XYZ file of C-alpha atoms in Angstrom:
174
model
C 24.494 -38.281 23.322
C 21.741 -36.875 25.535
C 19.316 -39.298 26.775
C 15.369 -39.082 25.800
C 14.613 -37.045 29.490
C 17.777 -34.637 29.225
C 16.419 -33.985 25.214
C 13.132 -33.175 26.491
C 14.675 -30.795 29.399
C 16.539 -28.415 26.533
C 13.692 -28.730 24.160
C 11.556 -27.561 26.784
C 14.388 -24.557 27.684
C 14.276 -23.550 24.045
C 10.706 -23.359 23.917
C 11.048 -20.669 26.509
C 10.675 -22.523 30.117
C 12.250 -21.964 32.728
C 14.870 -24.142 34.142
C 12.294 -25.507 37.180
C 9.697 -25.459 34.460
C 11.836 -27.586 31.976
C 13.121 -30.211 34.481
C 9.313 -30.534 36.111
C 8.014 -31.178 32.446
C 10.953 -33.746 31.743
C 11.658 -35.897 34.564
C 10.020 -37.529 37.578
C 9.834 -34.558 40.402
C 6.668 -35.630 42.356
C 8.754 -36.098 45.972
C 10.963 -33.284 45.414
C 11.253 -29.605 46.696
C 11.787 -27.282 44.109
C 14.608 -25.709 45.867
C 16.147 -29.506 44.830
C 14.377 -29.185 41.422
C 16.328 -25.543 40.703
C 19.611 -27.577 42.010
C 19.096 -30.184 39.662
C 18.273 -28.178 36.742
C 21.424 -25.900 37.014
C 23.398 -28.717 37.705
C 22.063 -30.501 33.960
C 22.780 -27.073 32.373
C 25.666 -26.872 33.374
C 26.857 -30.155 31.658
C 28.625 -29.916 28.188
C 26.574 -31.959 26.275
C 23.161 -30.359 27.448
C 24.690 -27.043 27.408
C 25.895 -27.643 23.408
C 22.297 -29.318 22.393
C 21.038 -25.968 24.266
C 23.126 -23.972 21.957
C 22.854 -25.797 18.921
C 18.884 -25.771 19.336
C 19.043 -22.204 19.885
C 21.103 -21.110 16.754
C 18.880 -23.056 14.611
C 15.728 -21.407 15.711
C 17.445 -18.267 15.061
C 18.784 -18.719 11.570
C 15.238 -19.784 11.048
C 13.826 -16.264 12.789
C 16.243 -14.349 11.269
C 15.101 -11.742 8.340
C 18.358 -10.814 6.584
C 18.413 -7.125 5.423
C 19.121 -8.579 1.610
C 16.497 -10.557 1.301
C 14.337 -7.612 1.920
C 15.892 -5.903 -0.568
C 15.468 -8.425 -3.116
C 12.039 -8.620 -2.069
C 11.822 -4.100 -3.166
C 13.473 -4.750 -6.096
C 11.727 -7.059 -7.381
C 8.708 -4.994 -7.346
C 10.460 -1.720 -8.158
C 11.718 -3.072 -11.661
C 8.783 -4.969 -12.614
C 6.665 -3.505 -15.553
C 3.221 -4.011 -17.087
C 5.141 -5.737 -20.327
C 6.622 -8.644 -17.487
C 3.168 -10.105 -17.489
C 1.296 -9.011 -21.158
C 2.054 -7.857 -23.906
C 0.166 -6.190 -26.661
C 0.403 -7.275 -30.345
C -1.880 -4.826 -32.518
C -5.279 -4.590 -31.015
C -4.978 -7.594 -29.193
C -3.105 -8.248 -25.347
C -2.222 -11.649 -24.248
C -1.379 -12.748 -21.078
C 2.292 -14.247 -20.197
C 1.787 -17.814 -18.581
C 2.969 -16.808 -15.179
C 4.861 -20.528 -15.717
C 7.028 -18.811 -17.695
C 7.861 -15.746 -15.316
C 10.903 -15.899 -13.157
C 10.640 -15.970 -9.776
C 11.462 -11.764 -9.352
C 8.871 -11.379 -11.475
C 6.648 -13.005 -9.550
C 7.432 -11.513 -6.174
C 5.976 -8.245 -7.998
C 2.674 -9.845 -8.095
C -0.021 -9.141 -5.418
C -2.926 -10.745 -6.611
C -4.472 -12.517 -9.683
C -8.098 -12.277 -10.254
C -10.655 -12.890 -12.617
C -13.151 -9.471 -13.291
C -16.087 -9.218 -15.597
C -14.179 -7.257 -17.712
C -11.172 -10.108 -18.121
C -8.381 -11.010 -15.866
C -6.567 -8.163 -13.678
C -3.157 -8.561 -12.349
C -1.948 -6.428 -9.396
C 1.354 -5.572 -8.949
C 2.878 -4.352 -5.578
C 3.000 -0.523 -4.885
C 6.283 0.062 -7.294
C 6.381 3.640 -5.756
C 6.834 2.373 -2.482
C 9.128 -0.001 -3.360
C 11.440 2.559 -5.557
C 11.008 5.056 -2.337
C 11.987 2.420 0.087
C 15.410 1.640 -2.075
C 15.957 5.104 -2.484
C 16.211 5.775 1.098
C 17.919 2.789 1.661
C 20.815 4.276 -1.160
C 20.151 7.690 0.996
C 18.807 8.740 -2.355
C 16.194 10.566 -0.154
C 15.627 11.746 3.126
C 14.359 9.239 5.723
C 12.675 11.837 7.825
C 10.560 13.087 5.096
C 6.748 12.934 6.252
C 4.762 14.701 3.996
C 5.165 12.003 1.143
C 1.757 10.988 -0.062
C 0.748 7.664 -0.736
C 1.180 6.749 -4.737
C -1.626 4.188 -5.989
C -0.263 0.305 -6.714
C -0.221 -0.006 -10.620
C -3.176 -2.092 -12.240
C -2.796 -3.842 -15.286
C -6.078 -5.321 -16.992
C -6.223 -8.070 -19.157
C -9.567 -7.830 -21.410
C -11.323 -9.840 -23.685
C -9.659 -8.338 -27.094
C -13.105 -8.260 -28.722
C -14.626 -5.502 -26.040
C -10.913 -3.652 -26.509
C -11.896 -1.111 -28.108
C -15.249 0.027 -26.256
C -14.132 -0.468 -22.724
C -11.342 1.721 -23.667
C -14.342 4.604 -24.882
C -16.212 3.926 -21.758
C -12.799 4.467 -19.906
C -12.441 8.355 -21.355
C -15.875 8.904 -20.570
């Protein structure tokens, strides 16, 4: 068990100090050199206890800072496979909604915003393109050194008022 002052020396070496910096910051140095400080320090690192709080301290912060290469690629697929029909569906003339309560949680990782327009609420999606293009390389579906790709636009989906339907859908092919 590491006392309060050796605790606050590691913390301080796993928030990036250095060793004379650490020891300075936890313990009383005011009448010493810091040729003695640098002694001192070493010597504390050196012990097993410090050295396996170091280490343990360490490999927490990074699990914490580490992106894993799957999660990633859950994050593309979720937006590849989504579809306009995940989040409404039409009956007749009429398009409802889907209570985003009610979507699972890939589903919702498609999502990039929610918003309410004067025409009724618009949901956008990811770029599902970029997504699909990303997992293709990643498959070596395609070549990673193409450049001349151009960008693809992210997929809309608008949600109107059902009584407009029809005439915002005119003043669309106009």
């Amino acid at each position: 068990m590491l006392t309060p002052k050796q605790e606050k020396y590691v913390k301080n070496l796993v928030s990036g100090m250095s060793q004379r910096k650490a020891y300075k910051k936890a313990f009383d140095v005011k009448d010493m050199s810091d040729k003695n400080i640098d002694c001192k320090a070493s010597k504390l690192f050196k012990n097993g206890e410090v050295r396996a709080r170091y280490n343990e301290l360490v490999e927490r912060a990074a699990n914490r800072a580490v992106i894993k290469a799957e999660d990633i690629l859950a994050e593309y697929k979720a937006i590849a496979f989504a579809n306009g029909t995940d989040f409404a569906e039409i009956k007749g003339n009429s398009v409802y909604l889907k209570d985003t309560s009610e979507l699972d949680e890939d589903k919702k990782k498609a999502i990039a915003s929610i918003e309410e327009t004067k025409f009724g609420i618009n949901v956008r999606t990811h770029n599902k393109m970029k997504a699909l293009e990303m997992l293709a390389k990643y498959v070596g579906l395609l070549d990673n050194n193409d450049k001349d790709k151009q960008e693809v636009p992210t997929i809309n989906i608008n949600i109107v008022d059902n009584t407009n339907l029809k005439e915002i859908m005119k003043e669309g092919k106009d």
